[in-house]
C-alpha cells in the first residue's frame, strides 16, 4: 500500500511543480501498479492524469481519463464533467460543451463548479451565436452567485452582448449594475469605459456626465474631457449620415464650448452640411470662421466652397479674391 501511495505522492509533487510529463508517468504507474482499493484516491489520480494530458493538449486522452475518474467514484464526476466540457470547447464542439455542462448542473447542483459551469455555458452560447441564451446563463450566474469572480465577468458580458446587439437601454442598465455592485474592480472600470462609448453613440454626453458625477471617482470628468466627448458624439452622428441631427449636435457643441478645442471642426461640418443643402447664407457664416485660421486642414475646401457660393451670389470681387487664394493653396491639379 505504501508503494502505491509513494507513486501517488510523487505524481502530486511533479504536478505541483508543473512537471506534467513526469507527473503523468507517476500517476499512470499508480493506477496500474498501486493496488490501492481507495476509490477516491484512484479517481483523483485519473483526474490528474486527465489534467496532465490536458496541459499536453492531448484532449482525447484527457477526456477518457476524466471519464474513468467519474466511473471510479461518482463523487468526483462533477470535476470530470467540467473538464470534459472544457475540452469539448477547445475542440470547438460547443453544443457538446453545453450538453455536458447541463449534466453537471442538473446532477450536481451543490458542486463547487456550478458558477464556472454557468459561465462556460455562456461562452459556448456566444460562440454558437446564441446571444439570448448566453445572456440568460450569465444572468442566472449573477443572480445565484453574486460574490463569485465569474459573476463579475458575466455581469460585464451581459452589458457587452446587449451593446453588440444595439440594445442600448439594456446595455446601459447592465453596465450600471456592474459599477454599482463591483466598485473599484477591473470589471467596473471596463463597464464605465463601454458606458461612455454608448452615451457617445447616443449623443448623450451630458447625461453620461451627470451619471459619473454620482459614482465614486466619477467627479473627475473635467471640462476638457466633456469638450472632447461632446464633439466626438456629434461627429459620430455625422459619420452615420444623420445630417440634420449632426448639424444640431455641432451647434449645441459650439453653444456649450464656443472656444472649444474642436470649434474649428464644428464650424467646418456645419458649413459643409449647409453648403450641400444650398443654405448658403448660413454656410458662409460658418466657413468664414474656418477661414479665420489659415492653413488648417479644412481651409482648402472651405475656400473652394466660399468661392463658389460668392460666384453663385454674383459677388464677383469676393469670388475672384477667393479663387486667387485657392490657386495658391491647392494640393491637386483639379
Backbone as numpy.savetxt, mean C-alpha at the origin, in Angstrom:
# Nx Ny Nz CAx CAy CAz Cx Cy Cz
16.73 -45.53 24.84 15.89 -44.32 24.84 16.76 -43.06 24.84
17.86 -43.08 25.60 18.74 -41.92 25.65 19.41 -41.67 24.30
19.69 -42.75 23.59 20.29 -42.63 22.25 19.35 -41.83 21.34
18.08 -42.17 21.38 17.10 -41.46 20.56 16.99 -39.99 20.96
16.94 -39.75 22.29 16.83 -38.37 22.75 18.08 -37.56 22.40
19.23 -38.23 22.36 20.46 -37.54 21.96 20.38 -37.09 20.50
19.87 -37.97 19.64 19.69 -37.60 18.23 18.73 -36.42 18.11
17.62 -36.51 18.86 16.60 -35.45 18.85 17.19 -34.11 19.34
17.97 -34.18 20.41 18.57 -32.96 20.96 19.62 -32.38 20.03
20.41 -33.23 19.39 21.38 -32.75 18.40 20.65 -32.07 17.24
19.50 -32.65 16.85 18.70 -32.04 15.79 18.28 -30.62 16.16
17.80 -30.46 17.41 17.36 -29.14 17.84 18.53 -28.17 17.98
19.68 -28.68 18.40 20.85 -27.81 18.54 21.21 -27.19 17.19
21.29 -28.04 16.16 21.61 -27.51 14.83 20.46 -26.67 14.26
19.22 -27.06 14.60 18.07 -26.30 14.12 18.10 -24.87 14.67
18.40 -24.75 15.96 18.47 -23.42 16.58 19.63 -22.60 16.02
20.68 -23.30 15.61 21.83 -22.62 15.00 21.62 -22.38 13.51
20.44 -22.78 13.00 20.07 -22.63 11.59 20.96 -23.45 10.66
21.53 -24.52 11.24 22.27 -25.49 10.40 21.27 -26.56 9.95
20.42 -26.17 9.01 19.26 -27.01 8.70 19.63 -28.33 8.04
20.71 -28.36 7.28 21.13 -29.63 6.66 21.53 -30.64 7.73
22.32 -30.21 8.70 22.72 -31.11 9.79 21.51 -31.46 10.66
20.66 -30.48 10.91 19.47 -30.74 11.72 18.59 -31.80 11.06
18.43 -31.70 9.75 17.62 -32.68 9.01 18.20 -34.08 9.19
19.51 -34.18 9.15 20.15 -35.49 9.34 19.85 -36.07 10.72
19.98 -35.24 11.78 19.74 -35.74 13.14 18.28 -36.12 13.35
17.38 -35.27 12.91 15.95 -35.56 13.11 15.53 -36.81 12.30
16.08 -36.93 11.10 15.75 -38.11 10.28 16.26 -39.39 10.95
17.46 -39.34 11.51 17.99 -40.50 12.23 17.14 -40.80 13.46
16.66 -39.73 14.09 15.83 -39.94 15.28 14.55 -40.71 14.93
13.84 -40.28 13.88 12.58 -40.96 13.56 12.82 -42.37 13.03
14.01 -42.63 12.48 14.30 -43.96 11.93 14.98 -44.89 12.93
15.78 -44.32 13.84 16.60 -45.14 14.73 16.30 -44.92 16.21
15.52 -43.87 16.49 15.38 -43.46 17.89 14.58 -44.40 18.75
13.70 -45.19 18.16 12.88 -46.15 18.92 12.19 -45.46 20.09
11.59 -44.29 19.82 10.94 -43.53 20.88 9.44 -43.69 20.75
8.79 -44.10 21.84 7.34 -44.34 21.82 6.53 -43.08 22.12
7.21 -41.98 22.42 6.51 -40.74 22.74 6.03 -40.09 21.43
4.73 -40.19 21.18 4.19 -39.69 19.91 4.34 -38.19 19.76
4.27 -37.47 20.87 4.42 -36.01 20.78 5.82 -35.63 20.30
6.81 -36.29 20.87 8.20 -36.00 20.47 8.41 -36.41 19.02
7.85 -37.56 18.64 8.01 -38.04 17.27 7.32 -37.08 16.29
6.11 -36.63 16.62 5.40 -35.69 15.75 6.16 -34.37 15.63
6.71 -33.92 16.76 7.49 -32.69 16.74 8.70 -32.83 15.82
9.34 -33.99 15.86 10.51 -34.23 15.00 10.10 -34.18 13.52
8.94 -34.77 13.20 8.46 -34.70 11.81 8.20 -33.24 11.38
7.67 -32.44 12.30 7.46 -31.03 11.97 8.78 -30.32 11.71
9.79 -30.64 12.54 11.10 -30.00 12.33 11.73 -30.49 11.02
11.53 -31.75 10.69 12.02 -32.24 9.40 11.35 -31.45 8.27
10.03 -31.26 8.42 9.32 -30.46 7.43 9.89 -29.05 7.34
10.21 -28.46 8.50 10.79 -27.11 8.49 12.14 -27.09 7.78
12.94 -28.11 8.02 14.26 -28.16 7.36 14.11 -28.25 5.84
13.18 -29.09 5.39 12.91 -29.16 3.96 12.37 -27.82 3.44
11.52 -27.20 4.27 10.93 -25.91 3.90 12.03 -24.89 3.65
12.99 -24.79 4.58 14.06 -23.81 4.42 14.97 -24.15 3.24
15.00 -25.43 2.87 15.78 -25.84 1.70 14.97 -25.70 0.42
13.71 -25.23 0.54 12.78 -25.03 -0.57 12.43 -26.34 -1.28
12.52 -27.44 -0.54 12.04 -28.73 -1.04 10.60 -28.89 -0.52
9.68 -28.21 -1.18 8.34 -28.04 -0.62 7.52 -29.33 -0.61
7.72 -30.17 -1.61 6.96 -31.43 -1.62 7.35 -32.32 -0.44
8.66 -32.41 -0.19 9.12 -33.21 0.96 8.63 -32.57 2.26
8.61 -31.26 2.31 8.14 -30.57 3.52 6.68 -30.90 3.79
5.85 -30.88 2.76 4.42 -31.17 2.94 4.22 -32.60 3.44
5.01 -33.52 2.91 4.88 -34.93 3.34 5.24 -35.07 4.82
6.29 -34.36 5.26 6.71 -34.45 6.65 5.68 -33.82 7.58
5.13 -32.69 7.18 4.08 -32.06 7.99 2.87 -32.99 8.11
2.55 -33.65 7.02 1.41 -34.58 7.05 1.68 -35.74 8.01
2.91 -36.25 8.01 3.29 -37.35 8.92 3.17 -36.90 10.38
3.54 -35.64 10.64 3.46 -35.12 12.01 2.01 -35.14 12.48
1.08 -34.70 11.62 -0.32 -34.69 11.99 -0.90 -36.07 12.18
-0.43 -37.01 11.38 -0.91 -38.39 11.51 -0.36 -39.03 12.79
0.86 -38.69 13.15 1.49 -39.28 14.34 0.82 -38.81 15.62
0.53 -37.53 15.71 -0.13 -36.97 16.89 -1.02 -35.82 16.43
-2.35 -36.03 16.45 -3.27 -34.99 15.97 -3.15 -33.66 16.70
-2.62 -33.65 17.91 -2.49 -32.38 18.63 -1.47 -31.45 17.95
-0.63 -32.02 17.09 0.33 -31.21 16.34 -0.19 -30.85 14.96
-1.41 -31.26 14.68 -1.94 -31.11 13.33 -2.16 -29.65 12.94
-2.43 -28.79 13.92 -2.69 -27.39 13.56 -1.45 -26.74 12.95
-0.28 -26.97 13.56 0.95 -26.42 12.99 1.22 -27.04 11.62
1.00 -28.34 11.52 1.23 -29.03 10.25 0.35 -28.45 9.15
-0.92 -28.23 9.47 -1.84 -27.67 8.48 -1.41 -26.25 8.08
-1.00 -25.49 9.07 -0.58 -24.11 8.77 0.61 -24.12 7.82
1.59 -24.94 8.10 2.78 -25.01 7.25 2.46 -25.59 5.88
1.59 -26.59 5.84 1.17 -27.15 4.54 0.53 -26.07 3.69
-0.33 -25.27 4.32 -1.00 -24.19 3.59 0.01 -23.18 3.08
0.99 -22.86 3.93 2.01 -21.88 3.54 2.79 -22.39 2.33
3.10 -23.68 2.35 3.82 -24.28 1.23 2.98 -24.21 -0.04
1.70 -24.50 0.08 0.82 -24.42 -1.10 0.82 -23.01 -1.68
0.85 -22.02 -0.80 0.91 -20.65 -1.27 2.18 -20.37 -2.05
3.30 -20.88 -1.55 4.57 -20.69 -2.26 4.58 -21.41 -3.60
3.79 -22.48 -3.69 3.67 -23.21 -4.95 2.56 -22.65 -5.82
1.99 -21.52 -5.40 0.95 -20.79 -6.13 -0.37 -21.56 -6.22
-0.56 -22.49 -5.33 -1.85 -23.17 -5.22 -2.67 -22.42 -4.17
-3.18 -21.24 -4.56 -3.83 -20.38 -3.59 -5.18 -20.93 -3.13
-5.88 -21.59 -4.03 -7.14 -22.22 -3.64 -6.89 -23.32 -2.62
-5.86 -24.13 -2.88 -5.49 -25.18 -1.93 -5.07 -24.60 -0.60
-4.39 -23.48 -0.63 -3.97 -22.81 0.61 -5.18 -22.40 1.44
-6.18 -21.81 0.79 -7.39 -21.39 1.48 -8.11 -22.59 2.09
-8.21 -23.66 1.34 -8.92 -24.85 1.82 -8.21 -25.48 3.01
-6.89 -25.55 2.96 -6.13 -26.13 4.06 -6.26 -25.28 5.32
-6.22 -23.98 5.15 -6.39 -23.09 6.30 -7.82 -23.17 6.86
-8.80 -23.42 6.00 -10.16 -23.64 6.48 -10.22 -24.85 7.41
-9.47 -25.91 7.05 -9.42 -27.10 7.90 -8.84 -26.77 9.26
-7.78 -25.96 9.25 -7.16 -25.55 10.52 -8.14 -24.74 11.36
-8.79 -23.75 10.75 -9.70 -22.86 11.49 -10.91 -23.63 12.02
-11.41 -24.56 11.22 -12.61 -25.31 11.61 -12.32 -26.34 12.69
-11.23 -27.07 12.53 -10.95 -28.20 13.42 -10.14 -27.84 14.66
-9.47 -26.69 14.62 -8.64 -26.30 15.76 -8.94 -24.84 16.12
-10.16 -24.54 16.53 -10.53 -23.14 16.79 -9.74 -22.48 17.92
-9.11 -23.28 18.80 -8.32 -22.72 19.90 -6.83 -22.66 19.57
-6.47 -22.97 18.34 -5.05 -23.01 17.97 -4.41 -21.63 18.08
-3.13 -21.62 18.43 -2.39 -20.36 18.49 -2.11 -19.80 17.10
-2.43 -20.59 16.06 -2.14 -20.14 14.70 -3.37 -19.58 13.98
-4.49 -19.42 14.69 -5.71 -18.95 14.03 -5.53 -17.56 13.44
-4.91 -16.64 14.18 -4.74 -15.28 13.64 -3.84 -15.29 12.41
-2.77 -16.10 12.46 -1.89 -16.22 11.29 -2.65 -16.82 10.11
-3.50 -17.81 10.41 -4.26 -18.48 9.35 -5.21 -17.51 8.67
-5.90 -16.69 9.44 -6.83 -15.71 8.86 -6.07 -14.71 7.98
-4.91 -14.28 8.45 -4.13 -13.33 7.65 -3.66 -13.96 6.34
-3.18 -15.20 6.43 -2.69 -15.86 5.22 -3.84 -16.18 4.26
-5.02 -16.44 4.80 -6.18 -16.61 3.92 -6.47 -15.32 3.17
-6.39 -14.20 3.89 -6.60 -12.92 3.23 -5.61 -12.69 2.10
-4.35 -13.01 2.35 -3.33 -12.86 1.31 -3.63 -13.73 0.11
-4.07 -14.97 0.37 -4.40 -15.89 -0.72 -5.56 -15.35 -1.55
-6.57 -14.81 -0.89 -7.72 -14.25 -1.61 -7.30 -13.05 -2.47
-6.37 -12.25 -1.96 -5.87 -11.12 -2.75 -5.22 -11.63 -4.03
-4.40 -12.67 -3.89 -3.71 -13.22 -5.07 -4.68 -13.92 -6.01
-5.82 -14.35 -5.49 -6.89 -14.91 -6.33 -7.79 -13.82 -6.90
-7.45 -12.56 -6.58 -8.23 -11.39 -7.00 -9.66 -11.45 -6.48
-9.81 -11.98 -5.27 -11.10 -12.02 -4.60 -11.02 -11.06 -3.40
-10.99 -9.78 -3.71 -10.72 -8.78 -2.68 -11.82 -8.71 -1.62
-13.06 -8.95 -2.01 -14.15 -8.91 -1.03 -13.94 -9.99 0.03
-13.55 -11.20 -0.42 -13.27 -12.28 0.53 -12.06 -11.96 1.40
-11.07 -11.33 0.79 -9.87 -10.96 1.55 -10.24 -9.97 2.66
-11.03 -8.97 2.32 -11.45 -7.97 3.31 -12.23 -8.64 4.43
-13.10 -9.58 4.08 -13.91 -10.28 5.09 -13.02 -11.04 6.07
-11.97 -11.70 5.58 -11.07 -12.45 6.46 -10.26 -11.49 7.33
-9.78 -10.41 6.73 -9.02 -9.43 7.50 -9.88 -8.79 8.59
-11.12 -8.48 8.26 -12.02 -7.88 9.26 -12.29 -8.84 10.41
-12.43 -10.14 10.09 -12.64 -11.15 11.13 -11.41 -11.23 12.04
-10.25 -11.16 11.45 -9.00 -11.18 12.22 -8.91 -9.98 13.16
-9.20 -8.79 12.64 -9.13 -7.57 13.46 -10.14 -7.63 14.59
-11.33 -8.15 14.31 -12.38 -8.23 15.32 -12.04 -9.21 16.43
-11.54 -10.39 16.07 -11.33 -11.47 17.06 -9.95 -11.42 17.73
-8.97 -10.81 17.07 -7.61 -10.78 17.62 -7.04 -9.36 17.51
-7.68 -8.38 18.13 -7.26 -6.99 17.94 -5.84 -6.69 18.40
-5.30 -7.48 19.35 -3.97 -7.22 19.86 -2.87 -7.95 19.10
-3.26 -8.76 18.14 -2.27 -9.53 17.37 -1.51 -8.62 16.42
-0.21 -8.94 16.22 0.56 -8.21 15.22 -0.06 -8.36 13.84
-0.65 -9.54 13.60 -1.29 -9.78 12.32 -2.50 -8.87 12.13
-3.18 -8.55 13.24 -4.35 -7.68 13.15 -3.95 -6.29 12.66
-2.81 -5.79 13.13 -2.35 -4.47 12.68 -2.10 -4.49 11.17
-1.45 -5.53 10.71 -1.20 -5.63 9.27 -2.51 -5.73 8.50
-3.41 -6.58 9.01 -4.69 -6.79 8.33 -5.50 -5.50 8.26
-5.47 -4.72 9.34 -6.23 -3.47 9.36 -5.75 -2.54 8.24
-4.44 -2.49 8.03 -3.91 -1.67 6.94 -4.28 -2.24 5.58
-4.26 -3.57 5.47 -4.62 -4.21 4.20 -6.06 -3.90 3.82
-6.94 -3.82 4.80 -8.34 -3.49 4.53 -8.42 -2.11 3.87
-7.73 -1.13 4.46 -7.72 0.20 3.87 -7.16 0.21 2.47
-6.06 -0.52 2.26 -5.41 -0.55 0.95 -6.32 -1.17 -0.10
-7.01 -2.26 0.25 -7.89 -2.92 -0.71 -9.06 -2.02 -1.09
-9.61 -1.32 -0.12 -10.69 -0.36 -0.43 -10.14 0.75 -1.32
-8.94 1.23 -1.01 -8.31 2.31 -1.78 -8.09 1.87 -3.23
-7.55 0.67 -3.40 -7.30 0.16 -4.75 -8.60 -0.05 -5.53
-9.69 -0.29 -4.81 -10.98 -0.46 -5.46 -11.74 0.84 -5.62
-11.05 1.98 -5.37 -11.66 3.32 -5.49 -12.86 3.49 -4.56
-12.88 2.75 -3.46 -13.93 2.91 -2.46 -13.37 3.83 -1.36
-13.32 5.12 -1.70 -12.64 6.08 -0.84 -13.26 6.23 0.55
-14.59 6.36 0.68 -15.14 6.50 2.03 -14.79 5.32 2.94
-14.87 4.08 2.38 -14.53 2.89 3.16 -13.05 2.87 3.51
-12.20 3.29 2.56 -10.76 3.32 2.80 -10.42 4.33 3.89
-11.04 5.50 3.83 -10.79 6.54 4.84 -11.16 6.03 6.22
-12.35 5.41 6.31 -12.79 4.88 7.61 -11.84 3.82 8.13
-11.37 2.93 7.23 -10.47 1.85 7.64 -9.13 2.40 8.13
-8.58 3.35 7.39 -7.28 3.91 7.78 -7.39 4.69 9.10
-8.50 5.38 9.29 -8.68 6.11 10.55 -8.76 5.15 11.73
-9.32 3.96 11.52 -9.36 2.95 12.57 -7.95 2.48 12.93
-7.10 2.31 11.92 -5.71 1.91 12.17 -5.00 2.97 13.02
-5.16 4.23 12.64 -4.50 5.32 13.36 -5.01 5.41 14.79
-6.31 5.20 14.98 -6.90 5.29 16.32 -6.50 4.11 17.19
-6.52 2.90 16.63 -6.31 1.69 17.43 -4.84 1.33 17.63
-3.96 1.78 16.73 -2.55 1.41 16.83 -1.65 2.65 16.74
-1.87 3.63 17.62 -1.10 4.88 17.53 0.40 4.64 17.72
1.17 5.36 16.93 2.62 5.27 17.05 3.25 4.09 16.32
2.42 3.21 15.75 2.96 2.03 15.07 3.35 2.36 13.64
4.13 1.47 13.04 4.50 1.63 11.63 3.24 1.58 10.76
2.28 0.72 11.15 1.04 0.61 10.39 0.27 1.93 10.42
0.28 2.61 11.57 -0.40 3.90 11.67 0.28 4.94 10.78
1.60 4.89 10.72 2.33 5.83 9.86 1.98 5.61 8.39
1.94 4.34 7.98 1.59 4.02 6.60 0.15 4.42 6.31
-0.74 4.17 7.28 -2.15 4.52 7.11 -2.31 6.03 6.90
-1.57 6.82 7.68 -1.69 8.28 7.54 -1.14 8.73 6.19
-0.08 8.09 5.73 0.47 8.43 4.41 -0.55 8.16 3.31
-1.18 6.96 3.35 -2.17 6.63 2.33 -3.42 7.49 2.46
-3.77 7.82 3.68 -4.92 8.69 3.91 -4.69 10.05 3.26
-3.49 10.55 3.38 -3.15 11.82 2.74 -3.35 11.74 1.23
-2.91 10.62 0.63 -3.06 10.45 -0.82 -4.52 10.42 -1.23
-5.35 9.78 -0.41 -6.78 9.71 -0.73 -7.39 11.10 -0.70
-7.10 11.87 0.34 -7.66 13.22 0.43 -7.16 14.10 -0.70
-5.93 13.89 -1.15 -5.42 14.65 -2.30 -6.20 14.25 -3.55
-6.40 12.93 -3.75 -7.18 12.46 -4.90 -8.58 13.05 -4.89
-9.16 13.17 -3.70 -10.51 13.72 -3.57 -10.53 15.25 -3.58
-9.33 15.86 -3.63 -9.21 17.31 -3.62 -9.82 17.89 -2.34
-9.53 17.22 -1.20 -10.05 17.65 0.10 -8.91 17.80 1.10
-7.93 18.60 0.73 -6.76 18.77 1.58 -7.13 19.46 2.89
-8.05 20.41 2.83 -8.45 21.10 4.07 -9.08 20.12 5.06
-9.87 19.19 4.53 -10.49 18.19 5.40 -9.42 17.31 6.04
-8.39 16.97 5.27 -7.29 16.18 5.82 -6.55 16.96 6.90
-6.32 18.25 6.63 -5.63 19.10 7.62 -6.41 19.17 8.92
-7.73 19.28 8.81 -8.56 19.31 10.02 -8.46 18.00 10.78
-8.40 16.90 10.04 -8.32 15.58 10.70 -6.99 15.40 11.42
-5.88 15.68 10.75 -4.57 15.42 11.37 -4.34 16.29 12.59
-5.03 17.42 12.66 -4.87 18.28 13.84 -5.48 17.65 15.09
-6.27 16.58 14.89 -6.92 15.93 16.04 -6.18 14.70 16.53
-5.11 14.31 15.83 -4.40 13.09 16.24 -3.01 13.45 16.76
-2.44 12.62 17.64 -1.11 12.90 18.17 -0.08 13.05 17.06
0.65 14.15 17.08 1.66 14.39 16.06 1.12 15.04 14.80
-0.20 15.10 14.67 -0.79 15.65 13.45 -0.70 17.15 13.34
-0.47 17.84 14.45 -0.45 19.31 14.44 0.75 19.85 13.67
1.71 18.99 13.29 2.89 19.44 12.56 2.63 19.62 11.07
1.37 19.60 10.69 0.98 19.81 9.29 1.08 21.30 9.01
2.29 21.77 8.61 2.54 23.20 8.55 2.01 23.80 7.25
2.13 25.15 7.15 1.55 25.87 6.03 2.23 25.50 4.72
3.52 25.19 4.74 4.22 24.83 3.51 3.70 23.52 2.94
3.48 22.55 3.83 2.95 21.27 3.35 1.53 21.45 2.85
0.75 22.25 3.54 -0.63 22.49 3.11 -0.65 23.18 1.75
0.24 24.13 1.56 0.41 24.80 0.26 0.67 23.76 -0.83
1.65 22.90 -0.59 2.05 21.89 -1.57 0.91 20.92 -1.88
0.28 20.41 -0.84 -0.77 19.41 -1.04 -2.00 20.00 -1.73
-2.34 21.24 -1.40 -3.49 21.88 -2.04 -3.26 22.02 -3.54
-2.03 22.39 -3.90 -1.71 22.50 -5.33 -1.71 21.13 -6.01
-1.07 20.14 -5.37 -1.00 18.80 -5.96 -2.40 18.24 -6.18
-3.30 18.48 -5.24 -4.67 17.99 -5.38 -5.34 18.60 -6.61
-5.15 19.90 -6.81 -5.72 20.57 -7.98 -5.11 20.04 -9.27
-3.80 19.81 -9.25 -3.12 19.30 -10.44 -3.62 17.91 -10.81
-3.88 17.08 -9.80 -4.38 15.73 -10.09 -5.76 15.79 -10.75
-6.58 16.73 -10.31 -7.89 16.89 -10.94 -7.70 17.29 -12.41
-6.76 18.19 -12.67 -6.47 18.60 -14.05 -6.01 17.41 -14.89
-5.11 16.59 -14.32 -4.58 15.44 -15.06 -5.67 14.41 -15.37
-6.73 14.40 -14.55 -7.84 13.49 -14.83 -8.77 14.04 -15.92
-8.49 15.26 -16.38 -9.28 15.84 -17.46 -10.54 16.54 -17.00
-10.68 16.76 -15.68 -11.87 17.44 -15.15 -11.58 18.94 -15.11
-11.70 19.59 -16.27 -11.19 20.96 -16.43 -11.92 21.99 -15.58
-13.24 21.92 -15.55 -13.99 22.91 -14.78 -13.63 22.83 -13.29
-13.59 21.58 -12.76 -13.25 21.39 -11.35 -11.79 21.80 -11.09
-10.92 21.49 -12.06 -9.50 21.85 -11.92 -9.35 23.37 -11.84
-10.06 24.07 -12.72 -9.96 25.54 -12.72 -10.41 26.11 -11.37
-11.52 25.59 -10.86 -12.00 26.06 -9.56 -11.00 25.74 -8.45
-10.35 24.58 -8.55 -9.38 24.18 -7.53 -8.14 25.07 -7.57
-7.68 25.40 -8.77 -6.53 26.30 -8.87 -6.88 27.70 -8.37
-8.11 28.14 -8.63 -8.53 29.44 -8.11 -8.57 29.43 -6.59
-9.09 28.34 -6.01 -9.12 28.24 -4.55 -7.71 28.24 -3.98
-6.79 27.57 -4.70 -5.39 27.57 -4.25 -4.85 29.00 -4.21
-5.11 29.78 -5.28 -4.59 31.15 -5.33 -5.24 32.04 -4.28
-6.50 31.78 -3.99 -7.18 32.55 -2.95 -6.59 32.25 -1.57
-6.25 30.98 -1.35 -5.70 30.57 -0.06 -4.22 30.92 0.07
-3.49 30.76 -1.04 -2.04 31.02 -1.03 -1.68 31.95 -2.19
-2.06 33.22 -2.10 -1.81 34.15 -3.22 -0.34 34.28 -3.58
0.53 34.08 -2.61 1.98 34.11 -2.88 2.58 32.72 -2.66
1.78 31.69 -2.92 2.21 30.32 -2.67 3.34 29.88 -3.58
3.95 28.78 -3.18 5.10 28.27 -3.94 4.71 27.85 -5.36
3.43 27.58 -5.58 2.99 27.09 -6.89 2.02 28.05 -7.56
2.05 29.31 -7.15 1.11 30.29 -7.72 1.35 30.47 -9.22
2.61 30.46 -9.65 2.92 30.57 -11.08 2.28 29.43 -11.85
2.43 28.20 -11.35 1.84 27.04 -12.00 0.33 27.17 -12.09
-0.28 27.62 -10.98 -1.73 27.73 -10.93 -2.23 28.74 -11.96
-1.56 29.90 -12.05 -1.95 30.90 -13.06 -1.83 30.32 -14.46
-0.77 29.57 -14.71 -0.59 28.99 -16.04 -1.74 28.04 -16.39
-2.08 27.14 -15.46 -3.11 26.16 -15.77 -4.49 26.81 -15.93
-4.78 27.82 -15.11 -6.06 28.53 -15.29 -6.08 29.21 -16.65
-4.96 29.88 -17.00 -4.86 30.53 -18.31 -5.01 29.54 -19.44
-4.41 28.36 -19.31 -4.50 27.35 -20.35 -5.93 26.85 -20.53
-6.61 26.59 -19.40 -8.00 26.14 -19.46 -8.87 27.21 -20.13
-8.70 28.47 -19.71 -9.49 29.56 -20.29 -9.17 29.74 -21.77
-7.90 29.59 -22.13 -7.49 29.73 -23.53 -8.19 28.68 -24.40
-8.17 27.44 -23.92 -8.81 26.37 -24.69 -10.32 26.52 -24.76
-10.91 27.20 -23.76 -12.34 27.46 -23.76 -12.68 28.77 -24.48
-11.64 29.41 -25.04 -11.78 30.69 -25.73 -12.31 31.80 -24.81
-12.05 31.64 -23.53 -12.39 32.69 -22.56 -11.15 33.59 -22.44
-10.90 34.35 -23.52 -9.63 35.05 -23.66 -9.43 36.14 -22.62
-10.50 36.80 -22.24 -10.36 37.91 -21.28 -9.76 37.42 -19.97
-10.26 36.29 -19.47 -9.72 35.73 -18.23 -8.35 35.11 -18.46
-8.18 34.45 -19.60 -6.91 33.78 -19.90 -5.76 34.78 -19.90
-5.99 35.95 -20.49 -4.93 36.97 -20.57 -4.51 37.41 -19.18
-5.48 37.56 -18.28 -5.17 38.01 -16.92 -4.19 37.05 -16.25
-4.47 35.76 -16.37 -3.63 34.76 -15.68 -2.31 34.52 -16.41
-2.34 34.52 -17.74 -1.09 34.28 -18.48 -0.16 35.49 -18.38
-0.73 36.68 -18.24 0.14 37.85 -18.01 0.90 37.70 -16.69
0.28 37.05 -15.70 0.97 36.78 -14.44 2.17 35.87 -14.67
2.00 34.92 -15.59 3.11 34.01 -15.91 4.23 34.79 -16.58
3.87 35.76 -17.42 4.88 36.52 -18.16 5.65 37.49 -17.27
5.14 37.71 -16.05 5.87 38.57 -15.13 7.16 37.93 -14.64
7.27 36.62 -14.85 8.48 35.88 -14.43 9.13 35.29 -15.67
9.99 36.06 -16.34 10.57 35.59 -17.60 11.43 34.34 -17.42
11.49 33.59 -18.48 12.33 32.40 -18.53 11.90 31.28 -17.59
10.64 31.29 -17.18 10.15 30.13 -16.44 9.73 29.05 -17.42
9.39 27.86 -16.91 9.14 26.72 -17.80 7.86 26.87 -18.62
7.01 27.83 -18.24 5.76 28.02 -18.97 5.80 29.24 -19.89
6.87 30.01 -19.82 6.87 31.33 -20.47 6.71 31.23 -21.99
7.34 30.26 -22.63 7.25 30.16 -24.09 5.81 29.93 -24.53
5.14 28.97 -23.88 3.75 28.69 -24.24 2.85 29.87 -23.88
3.12 30.50 -22.76 2.31 31.65 -22.34 2.42 32.79 -23.34
3.64 33.07 -23.81 3.85 34.13 -24.80 3.10 33.79 -26.08
3.18 32.53 -26.51 2.52 32.11 -27.74 1.01 32.32 -27.65
0.41 31.89 -26.52 -1.03 32.03 -26.37 -1.43 33.50 -26.28
-0.66 34.28 -25.53 -0.99 35.70 -25.40 -0.85 36.43 -26.75
0.14 36.06 -27.52 0.33 36.68 -28.84 -0.86 36.36 -29.73
-1.28 35.12 -29.71 -2.41 34.71 -30.55 -3.70 35.42 -30.13
-3.93 35.51 -28.79 -5.15 36.17 -28.31 -5.14 37.64 -28.65
-3.98 38.29 -28.58 -3.88 39.70 -28.95 -4.18 39.88 -30.43
-3.70 38.94 -31.24 -3.93 39.02 -32.68 -5.41 38.85 -32.99
-6.05 37.86 -32.33 -7.48 37.64 -32.54 -8.29 38.86 -32.12
-7.84 39.53 -31.07 -8.52 40.72 -30.57 -8.15 41.98 -31.37
-7.32 41.82 -32.38 -6.85 42.92 -33.24 -6.03 43.96 -32.48
-5.42 43.49 -31.40 -4.47 44.36 -30.70 -3.10 44.08 -31.31
-2.92 44.61 -32.54 -1.74 44.25 -33.32 -0.42 44.71 -32.72
-0.35 45.89 -32.12 0.93 46.29 -31.50 1.38 45.30 -30.41
0.43 44.90 -29.56 0.79 43.94 -28.51 1.14 42.59 -29.11
0.37 42.18 -30.12 0.63 40.89 -30.76 2.02 40.88 -31.39
2.37 41.97 -32.08 3.68 42.06 -32.73 4.80 42.00 -31.70
4.61 42.74 -30.61 5.63 42.74 -29.55 5.84 41.33 -28.97
4.72 40.62 -28.76 4.81 39.28 -28.18 5.42 38.28 -29.16
5.06 38.41 -30.46 5.64 37.48 -31.44 7.15 37.70 -31.59
7.58 38.96 -31.50 9.02 39.23 -31.53 9.71 38.62 -30.30
9.03 38.74 -29.16 9.57 38.14 -27.94 9.64 36.63 -28.07
8.60 36.06 -28.65 8.54 34.61 -28.83 9.66 34.15 -29.76
9.92 34.94 -30.81 10.96 34.60 -31.79 12.32 34.42 -31.12
12.56 35.21 -30.08 13.86 35.13 -29.40 13.92 34.00 -28.37
12.75 33.41 -28.05 12.71 32.43 -26.97 12.45 30.99 -27.45
11.98 30.85 -28.66 11.50 29.53 -29.07 12.59 28.48 -29.03
12.16 27.26 -28.70 13.10 26.15 -28.63 12.92 25.17 -29.79
11.90 25.40 -30.64 11.67 24.52 -31.80 11.44 25.36 -33.03
11.75 24.86 -34.22 11.56 25.62 -35.47 10.11 26.05 -35.67
9.14 25.20 -35.30 7.75 25.55 -35.50 7.39 26.82 -34.74
